[in-house]
PDB file of C-alpha atoms in Angstrom:
ATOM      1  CA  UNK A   1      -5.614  80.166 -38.792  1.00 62.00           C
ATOM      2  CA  UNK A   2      -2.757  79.071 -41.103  1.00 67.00           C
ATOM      3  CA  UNK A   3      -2.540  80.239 -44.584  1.00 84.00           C
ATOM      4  CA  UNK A   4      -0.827  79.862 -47.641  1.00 89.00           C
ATOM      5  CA  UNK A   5       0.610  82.726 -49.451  1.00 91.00           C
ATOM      6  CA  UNK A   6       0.760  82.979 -53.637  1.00 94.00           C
ATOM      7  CA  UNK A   7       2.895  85.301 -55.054  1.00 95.00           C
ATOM      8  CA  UNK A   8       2.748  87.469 -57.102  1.00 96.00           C
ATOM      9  CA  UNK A   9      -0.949  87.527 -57.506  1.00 95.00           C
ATOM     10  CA  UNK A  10      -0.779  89.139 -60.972  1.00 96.00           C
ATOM     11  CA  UNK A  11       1.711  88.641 -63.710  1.00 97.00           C
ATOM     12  CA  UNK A  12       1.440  89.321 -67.417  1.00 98.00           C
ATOM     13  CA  UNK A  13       4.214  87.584 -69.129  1.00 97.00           C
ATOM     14  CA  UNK A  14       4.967  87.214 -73.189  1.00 97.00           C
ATOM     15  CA  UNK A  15       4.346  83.987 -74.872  1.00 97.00           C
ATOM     16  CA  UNK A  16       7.703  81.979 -74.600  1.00 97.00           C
ATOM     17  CA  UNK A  17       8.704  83.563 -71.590  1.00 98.00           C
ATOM     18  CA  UNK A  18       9.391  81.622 -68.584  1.00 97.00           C
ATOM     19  CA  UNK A  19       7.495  82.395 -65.200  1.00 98.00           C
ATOM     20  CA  UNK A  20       7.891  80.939 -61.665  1.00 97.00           C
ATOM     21  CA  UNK A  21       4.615  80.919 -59.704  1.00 97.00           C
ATOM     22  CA  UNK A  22       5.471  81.007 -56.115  1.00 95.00           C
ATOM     23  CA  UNK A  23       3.397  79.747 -52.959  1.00 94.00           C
ATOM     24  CA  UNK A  24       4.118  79.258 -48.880  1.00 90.00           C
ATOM     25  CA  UNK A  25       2.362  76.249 -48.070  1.00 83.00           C
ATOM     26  CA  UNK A  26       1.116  75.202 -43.914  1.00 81.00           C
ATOM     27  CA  UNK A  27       4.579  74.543 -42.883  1.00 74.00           C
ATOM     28  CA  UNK A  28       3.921  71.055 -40.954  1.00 74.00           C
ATOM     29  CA  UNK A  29       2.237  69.963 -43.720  1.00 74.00           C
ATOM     30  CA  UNK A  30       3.388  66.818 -46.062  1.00 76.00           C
ATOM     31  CA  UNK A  31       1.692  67.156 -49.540  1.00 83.00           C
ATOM     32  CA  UNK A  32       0.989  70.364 -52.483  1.00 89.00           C
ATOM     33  CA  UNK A  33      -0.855  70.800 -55.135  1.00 94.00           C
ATOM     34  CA  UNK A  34      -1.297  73.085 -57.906  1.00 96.00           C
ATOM     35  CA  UNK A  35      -4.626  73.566 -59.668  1.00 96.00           C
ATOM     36  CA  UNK A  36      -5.330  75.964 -62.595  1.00 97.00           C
ATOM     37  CA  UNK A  37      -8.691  77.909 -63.064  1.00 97.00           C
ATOM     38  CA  UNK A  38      -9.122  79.000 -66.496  1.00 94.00           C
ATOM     39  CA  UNK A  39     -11.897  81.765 -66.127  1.00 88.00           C
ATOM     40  CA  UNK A  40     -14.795  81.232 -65.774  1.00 80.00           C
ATOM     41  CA  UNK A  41     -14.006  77.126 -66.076  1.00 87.00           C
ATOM     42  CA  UNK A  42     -13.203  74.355 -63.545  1.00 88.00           C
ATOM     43  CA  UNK A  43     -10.578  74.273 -61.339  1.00 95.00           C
ATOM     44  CA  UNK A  44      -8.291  71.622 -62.736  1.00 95.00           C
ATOM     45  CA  UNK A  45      -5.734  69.069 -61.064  1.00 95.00           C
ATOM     46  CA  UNK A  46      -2.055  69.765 -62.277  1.00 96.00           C
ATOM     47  CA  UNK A  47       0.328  68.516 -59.564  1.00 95.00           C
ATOM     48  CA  UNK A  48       0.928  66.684 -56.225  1.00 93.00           C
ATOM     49  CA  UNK A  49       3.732  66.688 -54.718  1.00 89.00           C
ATOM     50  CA  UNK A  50       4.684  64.762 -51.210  1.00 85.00           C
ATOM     51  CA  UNK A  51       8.081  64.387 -49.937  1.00 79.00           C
ATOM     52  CA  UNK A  52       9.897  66.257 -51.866  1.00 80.00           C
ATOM     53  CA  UNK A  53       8.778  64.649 -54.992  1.00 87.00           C
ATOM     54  CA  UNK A  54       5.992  64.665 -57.680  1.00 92.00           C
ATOM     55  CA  UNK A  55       2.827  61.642 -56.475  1.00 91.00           C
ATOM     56  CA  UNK A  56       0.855  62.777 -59.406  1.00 91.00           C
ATOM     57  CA  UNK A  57       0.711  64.301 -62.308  1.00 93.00           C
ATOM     58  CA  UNK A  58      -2.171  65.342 -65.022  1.00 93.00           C
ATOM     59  CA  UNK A  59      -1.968  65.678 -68.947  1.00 92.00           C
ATOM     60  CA  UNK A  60      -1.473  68.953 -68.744  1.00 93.00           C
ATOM     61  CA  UNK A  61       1.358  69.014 -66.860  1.00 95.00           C
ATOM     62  CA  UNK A  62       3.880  68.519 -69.367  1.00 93.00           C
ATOM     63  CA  UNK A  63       7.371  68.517 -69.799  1.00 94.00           C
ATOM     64  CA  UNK A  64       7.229  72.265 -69.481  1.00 95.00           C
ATOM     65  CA  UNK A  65       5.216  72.862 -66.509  1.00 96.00           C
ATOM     66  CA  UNK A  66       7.904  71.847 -63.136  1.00 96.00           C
ATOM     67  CA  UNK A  67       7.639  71.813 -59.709  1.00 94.00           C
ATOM     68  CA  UNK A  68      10.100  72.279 -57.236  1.00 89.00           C
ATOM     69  CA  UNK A  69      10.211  73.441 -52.623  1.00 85.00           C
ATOM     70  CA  UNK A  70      13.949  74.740 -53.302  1.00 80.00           C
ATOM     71  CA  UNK A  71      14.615  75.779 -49.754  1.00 79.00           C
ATOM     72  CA  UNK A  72      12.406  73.397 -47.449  1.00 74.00           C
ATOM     73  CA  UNK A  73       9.551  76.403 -47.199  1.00 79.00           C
ATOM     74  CA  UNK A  74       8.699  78.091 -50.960  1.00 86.00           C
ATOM     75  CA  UNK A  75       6.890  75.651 -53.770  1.00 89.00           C
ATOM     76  CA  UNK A  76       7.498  76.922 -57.260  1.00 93.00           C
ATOM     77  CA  UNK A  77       5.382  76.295 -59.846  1.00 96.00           C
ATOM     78  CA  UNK A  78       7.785  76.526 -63.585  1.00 97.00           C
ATOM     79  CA  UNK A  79       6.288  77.030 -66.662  1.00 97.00           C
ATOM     80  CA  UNK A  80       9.640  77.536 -68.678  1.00 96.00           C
ATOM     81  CA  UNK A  81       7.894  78.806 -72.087  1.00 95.00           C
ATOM     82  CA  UNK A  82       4.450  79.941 -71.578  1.00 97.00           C
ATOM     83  CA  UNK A  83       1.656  79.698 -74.411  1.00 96.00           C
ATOM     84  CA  UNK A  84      -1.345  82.045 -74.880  1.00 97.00           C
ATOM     85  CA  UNK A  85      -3.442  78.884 -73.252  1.00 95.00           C
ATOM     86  CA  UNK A  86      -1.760  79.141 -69.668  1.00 97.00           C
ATOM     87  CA  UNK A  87      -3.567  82.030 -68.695  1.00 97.00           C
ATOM     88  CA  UNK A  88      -5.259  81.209 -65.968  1.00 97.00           C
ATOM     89  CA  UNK A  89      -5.690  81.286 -62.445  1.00 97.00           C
ATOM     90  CA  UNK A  90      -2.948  79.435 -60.345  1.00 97.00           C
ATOM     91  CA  UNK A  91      -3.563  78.219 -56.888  1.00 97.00           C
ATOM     92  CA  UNK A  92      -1.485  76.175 -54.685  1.00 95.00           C
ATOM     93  CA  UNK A  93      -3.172  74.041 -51.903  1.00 93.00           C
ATOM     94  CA  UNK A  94      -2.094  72.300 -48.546  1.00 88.00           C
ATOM     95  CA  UNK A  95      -5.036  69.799 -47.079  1.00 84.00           C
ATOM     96  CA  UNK A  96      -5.172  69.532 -43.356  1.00 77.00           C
ATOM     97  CA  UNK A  97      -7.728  67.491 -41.373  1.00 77.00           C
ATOM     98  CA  UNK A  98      -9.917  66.940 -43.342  1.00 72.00           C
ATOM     99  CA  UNK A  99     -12.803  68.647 -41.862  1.00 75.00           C
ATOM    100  CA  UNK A 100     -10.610  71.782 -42.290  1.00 76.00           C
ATOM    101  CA  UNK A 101     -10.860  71.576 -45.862  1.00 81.00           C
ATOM    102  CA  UNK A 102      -7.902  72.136 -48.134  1.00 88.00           C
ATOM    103  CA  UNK A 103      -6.432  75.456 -47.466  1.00 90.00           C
ATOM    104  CA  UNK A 104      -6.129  77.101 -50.702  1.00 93.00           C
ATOM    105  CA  UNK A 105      -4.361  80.305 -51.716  1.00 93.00           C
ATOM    106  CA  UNK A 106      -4.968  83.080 -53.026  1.00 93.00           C
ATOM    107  CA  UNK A 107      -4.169  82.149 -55.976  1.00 95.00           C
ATOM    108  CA  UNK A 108      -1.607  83.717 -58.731  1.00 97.00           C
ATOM    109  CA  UNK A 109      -3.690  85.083 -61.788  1.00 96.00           C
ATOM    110  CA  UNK A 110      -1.321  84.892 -64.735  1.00 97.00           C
ATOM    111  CA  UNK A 111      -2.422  86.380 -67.914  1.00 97.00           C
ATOM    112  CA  UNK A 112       0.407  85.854 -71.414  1.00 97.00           C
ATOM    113  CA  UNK A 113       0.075  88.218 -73.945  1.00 97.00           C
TER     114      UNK A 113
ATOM    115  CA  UNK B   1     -13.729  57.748 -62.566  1.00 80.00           C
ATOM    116  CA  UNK B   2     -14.182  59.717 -60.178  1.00 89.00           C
ATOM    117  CA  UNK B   3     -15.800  62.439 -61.379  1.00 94.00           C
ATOM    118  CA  UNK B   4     -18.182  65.305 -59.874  1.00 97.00           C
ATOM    119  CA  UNK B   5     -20.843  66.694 -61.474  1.00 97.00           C
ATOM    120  CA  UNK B   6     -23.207  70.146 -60.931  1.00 98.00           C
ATOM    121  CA  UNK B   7     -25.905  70.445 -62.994  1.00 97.00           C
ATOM    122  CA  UNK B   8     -26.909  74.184 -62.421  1.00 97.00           C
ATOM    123  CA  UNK B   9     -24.847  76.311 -63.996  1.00 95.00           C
ATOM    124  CA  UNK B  10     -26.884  79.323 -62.386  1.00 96.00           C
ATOM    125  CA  UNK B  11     -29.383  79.362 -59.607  1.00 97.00           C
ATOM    126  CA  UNK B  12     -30.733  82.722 -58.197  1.00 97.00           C
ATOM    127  CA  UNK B  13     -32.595  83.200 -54.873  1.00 98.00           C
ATOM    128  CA  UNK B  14     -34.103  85.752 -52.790  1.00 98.00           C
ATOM    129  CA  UNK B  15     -32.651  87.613 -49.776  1.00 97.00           C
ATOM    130  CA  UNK B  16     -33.578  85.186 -46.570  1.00 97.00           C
ATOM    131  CA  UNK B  17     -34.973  82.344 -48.523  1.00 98.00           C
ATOM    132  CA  UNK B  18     -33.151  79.098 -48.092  1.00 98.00           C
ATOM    133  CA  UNK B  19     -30.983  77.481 -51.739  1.00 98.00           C
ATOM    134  CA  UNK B  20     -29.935  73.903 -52.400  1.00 98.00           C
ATOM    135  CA  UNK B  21     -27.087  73.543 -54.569  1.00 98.00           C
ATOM    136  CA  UNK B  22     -26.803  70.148 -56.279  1.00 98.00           C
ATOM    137  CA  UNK B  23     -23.849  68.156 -56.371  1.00 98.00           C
ATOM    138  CA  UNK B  24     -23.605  63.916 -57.802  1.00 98.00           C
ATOM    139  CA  UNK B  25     -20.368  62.120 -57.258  1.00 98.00           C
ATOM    140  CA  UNK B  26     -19.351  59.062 -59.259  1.00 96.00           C
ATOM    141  CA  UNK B  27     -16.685  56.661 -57.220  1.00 95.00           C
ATOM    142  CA  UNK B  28     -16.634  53.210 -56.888  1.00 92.00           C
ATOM    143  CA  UNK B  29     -14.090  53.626 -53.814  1.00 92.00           C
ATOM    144  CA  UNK B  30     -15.326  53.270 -50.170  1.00 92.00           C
ATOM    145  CA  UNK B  31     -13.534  56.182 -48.719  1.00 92.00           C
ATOM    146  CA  UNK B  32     -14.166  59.393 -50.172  1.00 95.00           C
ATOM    147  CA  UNK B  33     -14.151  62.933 -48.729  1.00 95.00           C
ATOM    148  CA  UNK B  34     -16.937  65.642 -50.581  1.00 96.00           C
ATOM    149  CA  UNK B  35     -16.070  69.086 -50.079  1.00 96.00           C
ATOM    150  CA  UNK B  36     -17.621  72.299 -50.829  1.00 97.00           C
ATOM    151  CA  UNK B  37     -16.037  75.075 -51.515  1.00 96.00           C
ATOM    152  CA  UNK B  38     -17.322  79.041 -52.324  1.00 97.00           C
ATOM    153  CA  UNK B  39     -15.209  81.618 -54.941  1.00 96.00           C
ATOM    154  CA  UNK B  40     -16.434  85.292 -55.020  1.00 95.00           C
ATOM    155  CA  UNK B  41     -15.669  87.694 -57.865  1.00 93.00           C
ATOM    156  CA  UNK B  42     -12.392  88.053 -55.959  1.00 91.00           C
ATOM    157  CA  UNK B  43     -11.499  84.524 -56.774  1.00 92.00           C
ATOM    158  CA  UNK B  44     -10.230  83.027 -53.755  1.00 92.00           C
ATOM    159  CA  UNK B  45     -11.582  79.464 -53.006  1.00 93.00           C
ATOM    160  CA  UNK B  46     -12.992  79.051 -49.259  1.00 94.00           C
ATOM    161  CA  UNK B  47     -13.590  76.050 -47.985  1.00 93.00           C
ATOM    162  CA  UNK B  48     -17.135  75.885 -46.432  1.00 96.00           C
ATOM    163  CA  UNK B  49     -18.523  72.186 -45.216  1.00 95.00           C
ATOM    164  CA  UNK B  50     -16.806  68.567 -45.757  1.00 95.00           C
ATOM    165  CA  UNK B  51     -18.392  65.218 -45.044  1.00 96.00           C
ATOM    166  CA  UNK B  52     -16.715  61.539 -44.800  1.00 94.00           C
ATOM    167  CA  UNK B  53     -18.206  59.133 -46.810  1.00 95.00           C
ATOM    168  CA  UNK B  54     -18.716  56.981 -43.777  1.00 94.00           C
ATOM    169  CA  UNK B  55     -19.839  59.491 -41.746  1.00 92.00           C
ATOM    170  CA  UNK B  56     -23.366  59.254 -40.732  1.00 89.00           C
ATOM    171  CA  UNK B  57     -25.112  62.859 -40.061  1.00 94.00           C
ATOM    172  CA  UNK B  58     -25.159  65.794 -42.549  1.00 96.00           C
ATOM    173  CA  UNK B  59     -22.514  68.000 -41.934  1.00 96.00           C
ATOM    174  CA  UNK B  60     -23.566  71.529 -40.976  1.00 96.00           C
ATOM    175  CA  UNK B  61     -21.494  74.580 -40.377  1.00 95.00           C
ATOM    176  CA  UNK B  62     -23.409  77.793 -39.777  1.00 97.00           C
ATOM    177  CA  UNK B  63     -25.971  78.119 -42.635  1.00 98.00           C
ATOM    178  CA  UNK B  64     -24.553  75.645 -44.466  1.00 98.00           C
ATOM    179  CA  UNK B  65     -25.288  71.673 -44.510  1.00 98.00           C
ATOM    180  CA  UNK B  66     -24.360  69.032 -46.456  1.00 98.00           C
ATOM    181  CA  UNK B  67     -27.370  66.714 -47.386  1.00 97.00           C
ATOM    182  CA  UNK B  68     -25.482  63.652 -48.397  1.00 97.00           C
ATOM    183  CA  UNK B  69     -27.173  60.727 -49.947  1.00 97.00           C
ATOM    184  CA  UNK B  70     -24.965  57.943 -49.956  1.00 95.00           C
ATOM    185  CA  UNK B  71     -26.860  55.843 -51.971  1.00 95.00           C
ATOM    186  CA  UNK B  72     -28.110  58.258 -54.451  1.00 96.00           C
ATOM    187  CA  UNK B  73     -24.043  59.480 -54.594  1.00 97.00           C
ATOM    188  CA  UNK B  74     -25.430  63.417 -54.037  1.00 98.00           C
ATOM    189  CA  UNK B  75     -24.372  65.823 -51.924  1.00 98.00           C
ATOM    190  CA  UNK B  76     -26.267  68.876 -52.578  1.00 98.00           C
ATOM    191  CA  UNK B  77     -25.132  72.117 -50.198  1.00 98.00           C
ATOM    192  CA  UNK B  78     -28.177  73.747 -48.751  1.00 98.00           C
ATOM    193  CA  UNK B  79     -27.845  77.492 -47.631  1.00 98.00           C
ATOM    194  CA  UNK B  80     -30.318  78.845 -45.345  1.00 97.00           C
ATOM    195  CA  UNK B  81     -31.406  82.288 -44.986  1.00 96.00           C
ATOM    196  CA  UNK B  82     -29.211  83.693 -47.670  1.00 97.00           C
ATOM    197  CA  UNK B  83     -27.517  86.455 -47.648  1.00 97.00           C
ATOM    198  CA  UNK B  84     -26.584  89.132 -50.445  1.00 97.00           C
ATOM    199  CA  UNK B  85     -22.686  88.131 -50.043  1.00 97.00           C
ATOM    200  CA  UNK B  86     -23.214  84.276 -50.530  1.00 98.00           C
ATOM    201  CA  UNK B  87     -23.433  85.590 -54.194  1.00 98.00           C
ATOM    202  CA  UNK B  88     -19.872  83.559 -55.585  1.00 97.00           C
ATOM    203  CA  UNK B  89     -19.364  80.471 -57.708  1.00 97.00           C
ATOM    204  CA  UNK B  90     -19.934  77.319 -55.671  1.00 98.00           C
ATOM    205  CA  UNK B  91     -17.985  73.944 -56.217  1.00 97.00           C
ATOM    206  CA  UNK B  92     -18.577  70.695 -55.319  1.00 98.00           C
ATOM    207  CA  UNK B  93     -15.277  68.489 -54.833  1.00 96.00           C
ATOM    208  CA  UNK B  94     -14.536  64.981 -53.634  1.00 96.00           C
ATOM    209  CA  UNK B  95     -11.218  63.443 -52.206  1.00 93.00           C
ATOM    210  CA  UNK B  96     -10.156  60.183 -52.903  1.00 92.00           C
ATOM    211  CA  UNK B  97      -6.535  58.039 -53.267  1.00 90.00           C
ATOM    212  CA  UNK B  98      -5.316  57.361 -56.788  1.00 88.00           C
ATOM    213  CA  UNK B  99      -4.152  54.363 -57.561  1.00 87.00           C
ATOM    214  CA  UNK B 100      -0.845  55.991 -57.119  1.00 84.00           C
ATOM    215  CA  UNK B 101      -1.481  56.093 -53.315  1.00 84.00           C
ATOM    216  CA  UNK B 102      -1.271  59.732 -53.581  1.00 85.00           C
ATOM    217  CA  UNK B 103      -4.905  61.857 -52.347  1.00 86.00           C
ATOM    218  CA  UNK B 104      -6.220  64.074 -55.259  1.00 89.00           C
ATOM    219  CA  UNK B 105      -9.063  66.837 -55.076  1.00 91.00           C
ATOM    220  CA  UNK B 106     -11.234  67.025 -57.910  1.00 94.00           C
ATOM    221  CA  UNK B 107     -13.881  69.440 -59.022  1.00 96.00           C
ATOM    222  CA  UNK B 108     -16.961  69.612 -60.359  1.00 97.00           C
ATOM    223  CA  UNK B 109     -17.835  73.032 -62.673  1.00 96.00           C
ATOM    224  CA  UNK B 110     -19.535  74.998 -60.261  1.00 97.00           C
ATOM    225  CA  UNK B 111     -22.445  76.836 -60.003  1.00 97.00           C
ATOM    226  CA  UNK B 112     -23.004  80.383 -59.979  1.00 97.00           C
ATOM    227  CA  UNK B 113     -25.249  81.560 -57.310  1.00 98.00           C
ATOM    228  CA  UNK B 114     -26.900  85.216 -57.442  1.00 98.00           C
ATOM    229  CA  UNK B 115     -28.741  86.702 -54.660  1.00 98.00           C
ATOM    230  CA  UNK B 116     -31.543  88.922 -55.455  1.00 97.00           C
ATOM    231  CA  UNK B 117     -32.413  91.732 -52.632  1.00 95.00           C
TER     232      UNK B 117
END
């Protein structure tokens, strides 16, 4: 069964440091996400991206969260200076057919200290 | 807007006895995909049962099935004969286009679900 891979599935990072959230998505697949679970709270929309671009967007993806699939496989998640308030859980998803659900990773569980 | 909504914050239920899990959905779109999705302590999210909004049956996959009520927008999850490992955070979810044209996943705030022996 295809998966997608997060890495690194822990990070602790200082506040105003930049961190790059990683993720393998199904390969023949045509749109990402990225959704944040603060604990113990919902799991929130961030991003879409489809075609190399960004479809969507939330409020809290601001102008320092960015996305980018620099080599045609990876999807990077940015978040050039991190506040206390991004720690969360980080997981990147690829739907399929639908009765497949989306395929979610792992997820990347960043705590900044 | 769309929005999902779970009302239980916690539910607990013994060993082998069967556990609805209630989900309402607000949309005013036509096509719409409800999802619902389990996250143990370990806190991966695994998909477990999806229904179409114009599809006509409940879904069921193993011991779990979707009762959707179109009409009353709900689509609780009903898990029979439960078992001490379905203990995990459930979430209800629903799939629709923006207004973008882009598909977006959105979640409701799950419920915690504890399995007594």
């Amino acid at each position: 069964e295809p998966e997608v891979t997060q890495t690194p599935s822990h990070q602790v990072t200082q506040m105003g440091q930049e961190v790059i959230l990683r993720c393998v998505p199904i390969s023949n697949h045509l749109y990402f996400y990225w959704y944040r679970q603060i604990l113990g709270q919902k799991v929130e929309f961030l991003v879409s991206f489809y075609n190399n671009e960004i479809s969507e967007k939330s409020e809290i993806f601001d102008d320092q969260f960015s996305v980018e699939r620099p080599d045609g496989s990876n999807f990077t998640l940015k978040i050039r200076s991190t506040k206390l308030e991004d720690s969360a859980m980080y997981f990147c998803a690829s739907p399929g057919r639908p009765d497949y659900g989306y395929t979610f990773g792992s997820g990347t569980r960043l705590t900044v200290v | 807007a769309q929005k999902i909504t779970q009302t239980q914050p916690g539910m607990f239920v013994q060993e082998k006895e069967a556990v609805t899990l209630d989900c309402t959905y607000d949309t005013s779109d036509q096509s719409y995909g409800l999802f619902w999705y389990k996250q143990p302590s370990s806190g991966e999210m695994i998909f477990l049962i999806y229904q179409g909004s114009y599809d006509e049956q409940n879904a069921t996959e193993g011991r779990y099935s979707l009762n959707f009520q179109k009409a009353r927008k709900s689509a609780n999850l009903v898990i029979s004969a439960s078992q001490l490992g379905d203990s995990a955070m459930y979430f209800c979810a629903m799939s629709y286009i923006t207004q973008g044209g882009s598909e977006k996943l959105v979640f409701g705030k799950g419920t915690k679900l504890t399995v007594n022996p």
